[in-house]
Short mmCIF file of N, CA and C in Angstrom, two decimals:
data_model
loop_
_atom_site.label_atom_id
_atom_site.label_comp_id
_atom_site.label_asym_id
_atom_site.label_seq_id
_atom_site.Cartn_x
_atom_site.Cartn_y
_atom_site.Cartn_z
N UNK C 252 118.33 78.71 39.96
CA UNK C 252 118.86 79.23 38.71
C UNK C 252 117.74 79.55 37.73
N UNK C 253 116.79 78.78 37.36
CA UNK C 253 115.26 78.50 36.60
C UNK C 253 115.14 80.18 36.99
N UNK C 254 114.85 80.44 38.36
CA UNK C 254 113.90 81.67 38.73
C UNK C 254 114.88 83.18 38.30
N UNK C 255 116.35 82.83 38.55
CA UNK C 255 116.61 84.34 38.03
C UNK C 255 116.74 84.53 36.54
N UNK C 256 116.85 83.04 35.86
CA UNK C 256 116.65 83.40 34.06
C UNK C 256 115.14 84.10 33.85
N UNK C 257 113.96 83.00 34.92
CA UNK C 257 112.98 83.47 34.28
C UNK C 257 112.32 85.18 34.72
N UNK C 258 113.31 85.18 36.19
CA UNK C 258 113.21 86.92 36.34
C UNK C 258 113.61 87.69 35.59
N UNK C 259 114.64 87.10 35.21
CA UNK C 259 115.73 88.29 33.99
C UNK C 259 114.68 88.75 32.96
N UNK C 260 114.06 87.56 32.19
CA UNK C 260 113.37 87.56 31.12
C UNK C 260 112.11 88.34 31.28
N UNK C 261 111.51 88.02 32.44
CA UNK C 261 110.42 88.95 32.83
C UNK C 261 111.29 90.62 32.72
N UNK C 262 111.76 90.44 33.39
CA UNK C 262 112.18 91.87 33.57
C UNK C 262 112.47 92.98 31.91
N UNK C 263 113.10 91.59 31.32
CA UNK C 263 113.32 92.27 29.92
C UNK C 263 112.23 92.39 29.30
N UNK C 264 110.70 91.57 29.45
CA UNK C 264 110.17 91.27 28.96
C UNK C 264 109.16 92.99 29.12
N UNK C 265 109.11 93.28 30.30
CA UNK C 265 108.29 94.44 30.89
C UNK C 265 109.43 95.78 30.59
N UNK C 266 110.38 96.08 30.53
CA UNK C 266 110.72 97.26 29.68
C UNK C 266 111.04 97.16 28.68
N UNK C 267 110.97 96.09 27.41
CA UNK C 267 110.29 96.31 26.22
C UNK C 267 109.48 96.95 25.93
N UNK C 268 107.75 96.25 26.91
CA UNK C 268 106.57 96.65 26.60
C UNK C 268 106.60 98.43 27.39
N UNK C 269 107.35 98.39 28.00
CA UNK C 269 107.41 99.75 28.89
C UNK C 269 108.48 100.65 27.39
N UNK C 270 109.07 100.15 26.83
CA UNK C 270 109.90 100.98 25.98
C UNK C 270 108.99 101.42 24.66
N UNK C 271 108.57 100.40 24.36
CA UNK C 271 107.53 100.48 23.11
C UNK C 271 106.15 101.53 22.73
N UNK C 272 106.24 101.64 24.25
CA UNK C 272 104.96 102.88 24.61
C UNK C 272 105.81 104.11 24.28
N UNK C 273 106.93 104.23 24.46
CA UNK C 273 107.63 105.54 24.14
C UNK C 273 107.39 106.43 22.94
N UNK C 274 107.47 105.78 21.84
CA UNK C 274 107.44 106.46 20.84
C UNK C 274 105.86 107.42 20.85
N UNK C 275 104.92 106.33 20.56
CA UNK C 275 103.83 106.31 21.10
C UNK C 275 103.12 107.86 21.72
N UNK C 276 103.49 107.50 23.10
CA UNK C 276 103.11 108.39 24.17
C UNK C 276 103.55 110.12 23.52
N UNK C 277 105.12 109.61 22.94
CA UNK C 277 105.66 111.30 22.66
C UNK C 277 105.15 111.61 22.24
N UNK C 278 104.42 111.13 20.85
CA UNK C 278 103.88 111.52 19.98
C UNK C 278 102.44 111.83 20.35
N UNK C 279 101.61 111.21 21.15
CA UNK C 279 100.65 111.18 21.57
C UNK C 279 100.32 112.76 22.35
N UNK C 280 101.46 113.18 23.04
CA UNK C 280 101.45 114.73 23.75
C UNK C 280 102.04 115.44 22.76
N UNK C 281 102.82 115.05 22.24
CA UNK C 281 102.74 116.36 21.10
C UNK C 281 102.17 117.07 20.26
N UNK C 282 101.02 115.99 19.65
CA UNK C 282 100.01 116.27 18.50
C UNK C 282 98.76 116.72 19.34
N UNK C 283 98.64 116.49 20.45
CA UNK C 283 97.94 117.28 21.74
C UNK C 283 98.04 118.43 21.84
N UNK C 284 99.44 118.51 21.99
CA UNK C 284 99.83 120.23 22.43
C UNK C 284 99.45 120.89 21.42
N UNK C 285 100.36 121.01 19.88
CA UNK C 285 100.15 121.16 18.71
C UNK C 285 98.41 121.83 18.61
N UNK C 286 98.01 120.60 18.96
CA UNK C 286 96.35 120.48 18.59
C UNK C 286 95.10 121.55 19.69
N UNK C 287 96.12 122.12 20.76
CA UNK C 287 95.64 122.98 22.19
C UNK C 287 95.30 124.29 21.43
N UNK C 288 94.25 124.94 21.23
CA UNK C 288 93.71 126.33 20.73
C UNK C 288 94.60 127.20 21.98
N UNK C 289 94.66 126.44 23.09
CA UNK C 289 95.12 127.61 24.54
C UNK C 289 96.90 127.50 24.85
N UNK C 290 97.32 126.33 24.12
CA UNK C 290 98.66 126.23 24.60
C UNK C 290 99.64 127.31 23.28
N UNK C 291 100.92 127.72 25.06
CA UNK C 291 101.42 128.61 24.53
C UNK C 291 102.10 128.39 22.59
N UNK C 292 102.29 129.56 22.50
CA UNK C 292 102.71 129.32 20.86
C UNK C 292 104.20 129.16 20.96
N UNK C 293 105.22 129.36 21.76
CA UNK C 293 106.48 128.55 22.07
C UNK C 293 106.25 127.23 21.87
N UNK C 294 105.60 126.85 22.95
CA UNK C 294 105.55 125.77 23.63
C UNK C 294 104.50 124.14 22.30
N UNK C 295 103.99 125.32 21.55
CA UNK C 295 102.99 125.04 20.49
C UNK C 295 104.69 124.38 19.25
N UNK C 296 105.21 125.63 19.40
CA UNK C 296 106.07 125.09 17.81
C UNK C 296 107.32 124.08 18.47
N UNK C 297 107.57 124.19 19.63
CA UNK C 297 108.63 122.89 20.51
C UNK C 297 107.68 121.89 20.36
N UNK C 298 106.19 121.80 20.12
CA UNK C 298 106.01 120.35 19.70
C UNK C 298 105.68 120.20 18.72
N UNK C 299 105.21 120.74 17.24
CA UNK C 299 105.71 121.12 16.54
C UNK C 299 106.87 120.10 15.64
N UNK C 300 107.95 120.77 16.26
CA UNK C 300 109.21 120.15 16.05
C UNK C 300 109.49 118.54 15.93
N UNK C 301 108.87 118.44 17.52
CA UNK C 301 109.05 117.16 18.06
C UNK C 301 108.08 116.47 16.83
N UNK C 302 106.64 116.31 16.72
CA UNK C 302 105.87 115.84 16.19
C UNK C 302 106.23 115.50 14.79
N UNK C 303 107.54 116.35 14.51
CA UNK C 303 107.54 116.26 12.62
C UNK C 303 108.80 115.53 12.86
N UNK C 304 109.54 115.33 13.67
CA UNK C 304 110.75 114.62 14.04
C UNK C 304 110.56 113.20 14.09
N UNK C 305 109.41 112.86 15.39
CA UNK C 305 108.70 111.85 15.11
C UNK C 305 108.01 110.64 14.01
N UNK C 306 107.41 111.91 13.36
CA UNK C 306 107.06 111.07 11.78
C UNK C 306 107.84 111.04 11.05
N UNK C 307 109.29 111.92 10.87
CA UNK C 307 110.21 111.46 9.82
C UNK C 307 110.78 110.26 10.70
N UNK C 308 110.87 109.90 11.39
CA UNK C 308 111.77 108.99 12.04
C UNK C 308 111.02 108.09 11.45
N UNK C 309 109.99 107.83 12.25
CA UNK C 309 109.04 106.87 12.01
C UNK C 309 109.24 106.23 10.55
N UNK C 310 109.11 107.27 9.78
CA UNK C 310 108.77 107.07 8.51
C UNK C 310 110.27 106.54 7.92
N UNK C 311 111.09 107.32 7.92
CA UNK C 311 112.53 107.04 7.50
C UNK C 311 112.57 105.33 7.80
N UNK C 312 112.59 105.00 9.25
CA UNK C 312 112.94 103.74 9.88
C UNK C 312 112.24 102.59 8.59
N UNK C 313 111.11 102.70 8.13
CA UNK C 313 110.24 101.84 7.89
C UNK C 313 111.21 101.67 6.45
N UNK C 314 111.00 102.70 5.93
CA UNK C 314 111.93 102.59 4.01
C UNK C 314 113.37 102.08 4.13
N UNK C 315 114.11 102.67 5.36
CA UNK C 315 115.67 102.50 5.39
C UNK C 315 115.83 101.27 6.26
N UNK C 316 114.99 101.33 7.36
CA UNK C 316 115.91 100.05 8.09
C UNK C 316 114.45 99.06 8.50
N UNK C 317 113.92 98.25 7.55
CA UNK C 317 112.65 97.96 8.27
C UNK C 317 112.48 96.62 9.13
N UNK C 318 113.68 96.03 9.14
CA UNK C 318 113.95 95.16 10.17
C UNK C 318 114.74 95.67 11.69
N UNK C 319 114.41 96.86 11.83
CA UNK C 319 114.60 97.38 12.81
C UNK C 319 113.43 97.32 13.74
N UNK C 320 114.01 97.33 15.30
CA UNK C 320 113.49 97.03 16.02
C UNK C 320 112.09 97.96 16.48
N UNK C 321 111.11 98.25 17.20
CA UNK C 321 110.52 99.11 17.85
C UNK C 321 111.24 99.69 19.26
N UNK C 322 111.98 98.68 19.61
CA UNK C 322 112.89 99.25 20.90
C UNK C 322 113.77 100.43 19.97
N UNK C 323 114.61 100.25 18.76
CA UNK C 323 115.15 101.54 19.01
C UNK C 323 114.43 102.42 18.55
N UNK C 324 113.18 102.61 17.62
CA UNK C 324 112.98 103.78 17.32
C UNK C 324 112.46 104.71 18.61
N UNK C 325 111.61 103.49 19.77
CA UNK C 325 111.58 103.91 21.24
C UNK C 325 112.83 105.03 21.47
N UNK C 326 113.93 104.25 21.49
CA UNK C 326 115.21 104.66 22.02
C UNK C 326 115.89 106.12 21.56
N UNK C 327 115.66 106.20 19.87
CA UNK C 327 115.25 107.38 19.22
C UNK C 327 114.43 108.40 19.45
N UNK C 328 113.47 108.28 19.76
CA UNK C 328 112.29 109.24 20.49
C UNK C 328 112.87 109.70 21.69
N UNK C 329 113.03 109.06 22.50
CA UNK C 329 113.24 109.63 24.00
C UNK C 329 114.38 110.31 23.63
N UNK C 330 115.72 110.06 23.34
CA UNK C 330 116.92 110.42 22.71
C UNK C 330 116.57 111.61 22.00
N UNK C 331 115.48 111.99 21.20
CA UNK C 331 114.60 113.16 20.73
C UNK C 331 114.53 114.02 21.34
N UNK C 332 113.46 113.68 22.52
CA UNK C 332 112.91 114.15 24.03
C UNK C 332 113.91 115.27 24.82
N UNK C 333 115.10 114.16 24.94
CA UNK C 333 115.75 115.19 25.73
C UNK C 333 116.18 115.68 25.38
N UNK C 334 117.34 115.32 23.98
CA UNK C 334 117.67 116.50 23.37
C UNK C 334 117.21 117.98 23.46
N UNK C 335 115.95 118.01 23.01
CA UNK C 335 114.98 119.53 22.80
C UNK C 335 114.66 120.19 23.99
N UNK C 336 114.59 118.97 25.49
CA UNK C 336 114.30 119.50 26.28
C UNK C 336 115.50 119.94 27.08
N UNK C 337 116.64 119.46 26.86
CA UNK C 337 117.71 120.20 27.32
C UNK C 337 118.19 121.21 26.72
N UNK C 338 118.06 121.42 25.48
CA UNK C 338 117.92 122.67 24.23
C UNK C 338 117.28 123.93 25.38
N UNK C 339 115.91 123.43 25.54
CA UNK C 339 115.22 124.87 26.07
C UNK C 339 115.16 124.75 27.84
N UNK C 340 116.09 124.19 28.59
CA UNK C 340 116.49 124.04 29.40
C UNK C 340 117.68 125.15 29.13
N UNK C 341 118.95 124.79 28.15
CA UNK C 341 120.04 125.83 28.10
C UNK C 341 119.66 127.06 27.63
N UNK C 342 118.62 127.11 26.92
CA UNK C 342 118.27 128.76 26.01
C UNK C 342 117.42 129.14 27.12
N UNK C 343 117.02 128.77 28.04
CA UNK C 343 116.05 129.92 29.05
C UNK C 343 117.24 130.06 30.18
N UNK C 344 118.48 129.59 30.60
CA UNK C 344 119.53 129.63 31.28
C UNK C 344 120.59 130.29 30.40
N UNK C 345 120.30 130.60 29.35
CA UNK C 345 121.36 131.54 28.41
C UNK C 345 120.69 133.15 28.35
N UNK C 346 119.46 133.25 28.52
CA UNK C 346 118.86 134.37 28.74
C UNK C 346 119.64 135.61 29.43
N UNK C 347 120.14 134.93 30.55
CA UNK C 347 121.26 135.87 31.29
C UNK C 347 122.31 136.37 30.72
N UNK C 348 122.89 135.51 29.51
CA UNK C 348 124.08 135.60 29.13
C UNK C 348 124.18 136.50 27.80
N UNK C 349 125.66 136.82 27.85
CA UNK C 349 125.54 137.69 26.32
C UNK C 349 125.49 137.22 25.33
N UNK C 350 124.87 137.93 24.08
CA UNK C 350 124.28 137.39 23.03
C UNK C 350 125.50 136.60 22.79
N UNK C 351 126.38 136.98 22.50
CA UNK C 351 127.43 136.21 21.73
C UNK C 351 127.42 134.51 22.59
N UNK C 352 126.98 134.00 23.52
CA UNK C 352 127.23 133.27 24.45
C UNK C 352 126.18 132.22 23.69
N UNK C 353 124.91 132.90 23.67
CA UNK C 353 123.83 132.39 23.73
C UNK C 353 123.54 132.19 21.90
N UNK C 354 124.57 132.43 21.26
CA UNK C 354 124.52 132.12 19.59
C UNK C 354 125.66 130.69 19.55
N UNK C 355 126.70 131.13 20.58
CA UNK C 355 126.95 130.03 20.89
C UNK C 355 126.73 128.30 20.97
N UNK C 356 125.89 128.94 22.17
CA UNK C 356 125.13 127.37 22.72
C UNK C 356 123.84 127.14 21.58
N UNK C 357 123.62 128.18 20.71
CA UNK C 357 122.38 127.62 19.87
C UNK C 357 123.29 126.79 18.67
N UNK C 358 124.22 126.93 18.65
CA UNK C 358 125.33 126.50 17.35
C UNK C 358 125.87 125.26 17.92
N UNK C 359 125.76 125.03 18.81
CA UNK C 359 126.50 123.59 20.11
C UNK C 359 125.18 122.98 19.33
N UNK C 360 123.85 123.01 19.84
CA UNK C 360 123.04 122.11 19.21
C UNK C 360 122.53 122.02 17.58
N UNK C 361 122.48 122.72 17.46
CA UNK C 361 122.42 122.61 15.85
C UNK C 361 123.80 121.64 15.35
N UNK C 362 124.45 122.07 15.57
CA UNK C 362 126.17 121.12 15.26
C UNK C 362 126.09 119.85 15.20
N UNK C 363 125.60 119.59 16.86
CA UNK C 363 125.61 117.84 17.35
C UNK C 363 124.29 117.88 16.91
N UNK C 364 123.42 117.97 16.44
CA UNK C 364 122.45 117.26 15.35
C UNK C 364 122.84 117.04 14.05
N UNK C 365 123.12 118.48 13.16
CA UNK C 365 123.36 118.32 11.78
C UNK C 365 124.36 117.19 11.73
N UNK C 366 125.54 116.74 12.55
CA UNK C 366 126.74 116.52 12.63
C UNK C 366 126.62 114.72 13.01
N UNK C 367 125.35 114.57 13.20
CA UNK C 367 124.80 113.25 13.67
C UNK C 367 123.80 112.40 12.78
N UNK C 368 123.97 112.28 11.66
CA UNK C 368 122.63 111.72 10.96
C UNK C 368 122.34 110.44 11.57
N UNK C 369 121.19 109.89 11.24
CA UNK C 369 120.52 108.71 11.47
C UNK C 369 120.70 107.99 9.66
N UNK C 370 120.12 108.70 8.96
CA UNK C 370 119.94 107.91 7.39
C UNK C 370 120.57 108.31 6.57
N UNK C 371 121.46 109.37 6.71
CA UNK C 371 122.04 110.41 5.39
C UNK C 371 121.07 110.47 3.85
N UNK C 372 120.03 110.97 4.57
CA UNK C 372 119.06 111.72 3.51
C UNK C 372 119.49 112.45 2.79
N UNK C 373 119.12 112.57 1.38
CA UNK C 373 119.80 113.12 -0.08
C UNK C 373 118.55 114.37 0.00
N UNK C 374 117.67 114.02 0.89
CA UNK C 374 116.35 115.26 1.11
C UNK C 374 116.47 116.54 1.89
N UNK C 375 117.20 117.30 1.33
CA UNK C 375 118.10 118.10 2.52
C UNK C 375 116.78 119.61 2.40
N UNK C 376 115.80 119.41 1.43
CA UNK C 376 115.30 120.10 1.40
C UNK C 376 114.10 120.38 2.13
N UNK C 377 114.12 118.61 3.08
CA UNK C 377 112.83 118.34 3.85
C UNK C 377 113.74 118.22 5.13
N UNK C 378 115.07 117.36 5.11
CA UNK C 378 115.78 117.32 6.31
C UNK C 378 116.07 118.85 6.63
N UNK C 379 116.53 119.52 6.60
CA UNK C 379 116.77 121.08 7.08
C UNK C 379 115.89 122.12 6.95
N UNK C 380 114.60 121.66 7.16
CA UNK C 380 113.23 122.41 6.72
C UNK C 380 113.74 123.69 8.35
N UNK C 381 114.26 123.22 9.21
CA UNK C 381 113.87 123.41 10.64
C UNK C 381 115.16 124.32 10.53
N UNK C 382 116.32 123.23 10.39
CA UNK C 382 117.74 123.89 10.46
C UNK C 382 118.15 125.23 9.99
N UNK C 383 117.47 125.07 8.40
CA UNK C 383 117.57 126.60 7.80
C UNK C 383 116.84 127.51 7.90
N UNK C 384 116.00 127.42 9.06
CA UNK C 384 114.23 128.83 9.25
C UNK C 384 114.82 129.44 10.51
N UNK C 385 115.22 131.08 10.25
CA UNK C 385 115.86 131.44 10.85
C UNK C 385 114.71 132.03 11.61
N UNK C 386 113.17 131.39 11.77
CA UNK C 386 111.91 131.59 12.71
C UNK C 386 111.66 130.46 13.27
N UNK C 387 112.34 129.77 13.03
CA UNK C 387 112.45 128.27 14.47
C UNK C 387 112.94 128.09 15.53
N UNK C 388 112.60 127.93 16.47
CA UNK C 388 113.21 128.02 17.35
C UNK C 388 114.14 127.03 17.55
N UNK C 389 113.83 125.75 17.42
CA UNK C 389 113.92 124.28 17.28
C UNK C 389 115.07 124.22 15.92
N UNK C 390 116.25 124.59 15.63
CA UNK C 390 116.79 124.89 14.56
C UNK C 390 117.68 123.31 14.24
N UNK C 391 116.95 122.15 13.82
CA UNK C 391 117.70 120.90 14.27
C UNK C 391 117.81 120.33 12.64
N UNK C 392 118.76 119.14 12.65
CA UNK C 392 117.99 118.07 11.57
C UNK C 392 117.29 117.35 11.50
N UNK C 393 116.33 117.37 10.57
CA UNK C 393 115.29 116.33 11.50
C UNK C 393 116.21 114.72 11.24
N UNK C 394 117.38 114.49 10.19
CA UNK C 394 117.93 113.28 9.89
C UNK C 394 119.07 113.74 10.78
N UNK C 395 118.57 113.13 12.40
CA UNK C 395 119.15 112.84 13.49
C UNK C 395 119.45 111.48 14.09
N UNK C 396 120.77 111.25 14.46
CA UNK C 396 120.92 110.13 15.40
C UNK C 396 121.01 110.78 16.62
N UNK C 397 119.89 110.68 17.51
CA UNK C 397 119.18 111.59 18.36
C UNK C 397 120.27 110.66 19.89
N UNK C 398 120.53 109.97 19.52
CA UNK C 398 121.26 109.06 20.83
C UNK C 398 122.70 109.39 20.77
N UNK C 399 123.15 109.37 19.22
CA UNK C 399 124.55 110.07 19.38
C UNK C 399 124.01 111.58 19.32
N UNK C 400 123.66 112.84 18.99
CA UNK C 400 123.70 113.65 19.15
C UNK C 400 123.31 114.10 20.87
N UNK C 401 122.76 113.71 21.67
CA UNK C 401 122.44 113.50 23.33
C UNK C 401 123.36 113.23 23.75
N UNK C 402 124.72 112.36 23.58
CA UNK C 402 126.16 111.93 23.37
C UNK C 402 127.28 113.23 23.34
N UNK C 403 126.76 113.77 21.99
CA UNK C 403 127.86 114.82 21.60
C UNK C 403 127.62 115.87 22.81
N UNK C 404 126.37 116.27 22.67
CA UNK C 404 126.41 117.27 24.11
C UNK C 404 126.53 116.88 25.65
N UNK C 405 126.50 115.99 25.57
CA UNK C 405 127.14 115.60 26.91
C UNK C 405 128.22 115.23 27.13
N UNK C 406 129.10 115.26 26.11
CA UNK C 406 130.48 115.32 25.90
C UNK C 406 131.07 116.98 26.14
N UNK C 407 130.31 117.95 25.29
CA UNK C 407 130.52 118.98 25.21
C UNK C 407 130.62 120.09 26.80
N UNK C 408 129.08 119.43 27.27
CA UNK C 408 129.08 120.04 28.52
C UNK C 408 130.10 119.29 29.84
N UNK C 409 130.60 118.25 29.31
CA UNK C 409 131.25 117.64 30.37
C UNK C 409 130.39 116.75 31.47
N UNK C 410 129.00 116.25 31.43
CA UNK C 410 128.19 115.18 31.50
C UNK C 410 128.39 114.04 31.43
N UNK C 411 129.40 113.14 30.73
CA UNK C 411 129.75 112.42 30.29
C UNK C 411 130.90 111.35 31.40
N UNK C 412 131.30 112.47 32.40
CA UNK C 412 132.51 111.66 33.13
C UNK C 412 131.61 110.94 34.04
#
């Protein structure tokens, strides 16, 4: 009995430290890319995005909830991650489709972000810096609950069953 508590605990103990690198790491390739004289300029403002998403989180977490954990802002980040990367996963698979289709699915994510806060920021002028630049590609809030909004679209697409 001793050995599977103290496995359990190990186990919890190593994707903590494995979770905690998350935030971290994202951020770590993003301000990379960002920072690439050679990387594409798409691919430049998708991190970009990510990178300023990152530090408001970051930053938000610390003023609004600062007995919050490092596991979730981890949990937040990745929840980030895919979001954007399933974003330009559906917009290079909407390419085919007619415009009307593909204003669509850009309005599916914008929705389940705006529609998801994390802090309900009164800063709508820094939160929708992204949302309202009709030269972003990345058209999000950055005051995201990035775990329920990853949620909403996988509800949407039917992912979820």
């Amino acid at each position: 009995m001793k050995k599977w508590i103290l496995l359990a605990l190990l186990a919890i103990a190593t994707t903590s430290v494995q979770a905690q690198d998350a935030y971290n790491e994202l951020r770590r390739k993003a301000k990379a890319t960002v920072s690439d004289p050679k990387a594409n300029s798409v691919v430049k403002q998708i991190s970009q995005f990510k990178l300023d998403a990152l530090n408001y989180m970051a930053i938000k977490m610390q003023e609004e909830m600062p007995d919050s954990s490092v596991l979730f802002l981890d949990k937040q980040a990745i929840a980030m991650d895919n979001f954007v990367n399933f974003y330009v996963e559906k917009l290079i698979e909407s390419t085919k489709k007619p415009n009307v289709q593909q204003v669509k699915m850009i309005k599916m994510f914008m929705d389940a972000s705006y529609s998801n806060p994390l802090f309900n920021d009164k800063d709508t002028e820094l939160v929708l810096s992204y949302f309202n630049s009709a030269d972003s590609m990345t058209r999000f809030s950055l005051d995201t609950d990035w775990r329920k909004a990853v949620a909403a679209l996988a509800h949407l697409y039917g992912l979820d069953k």
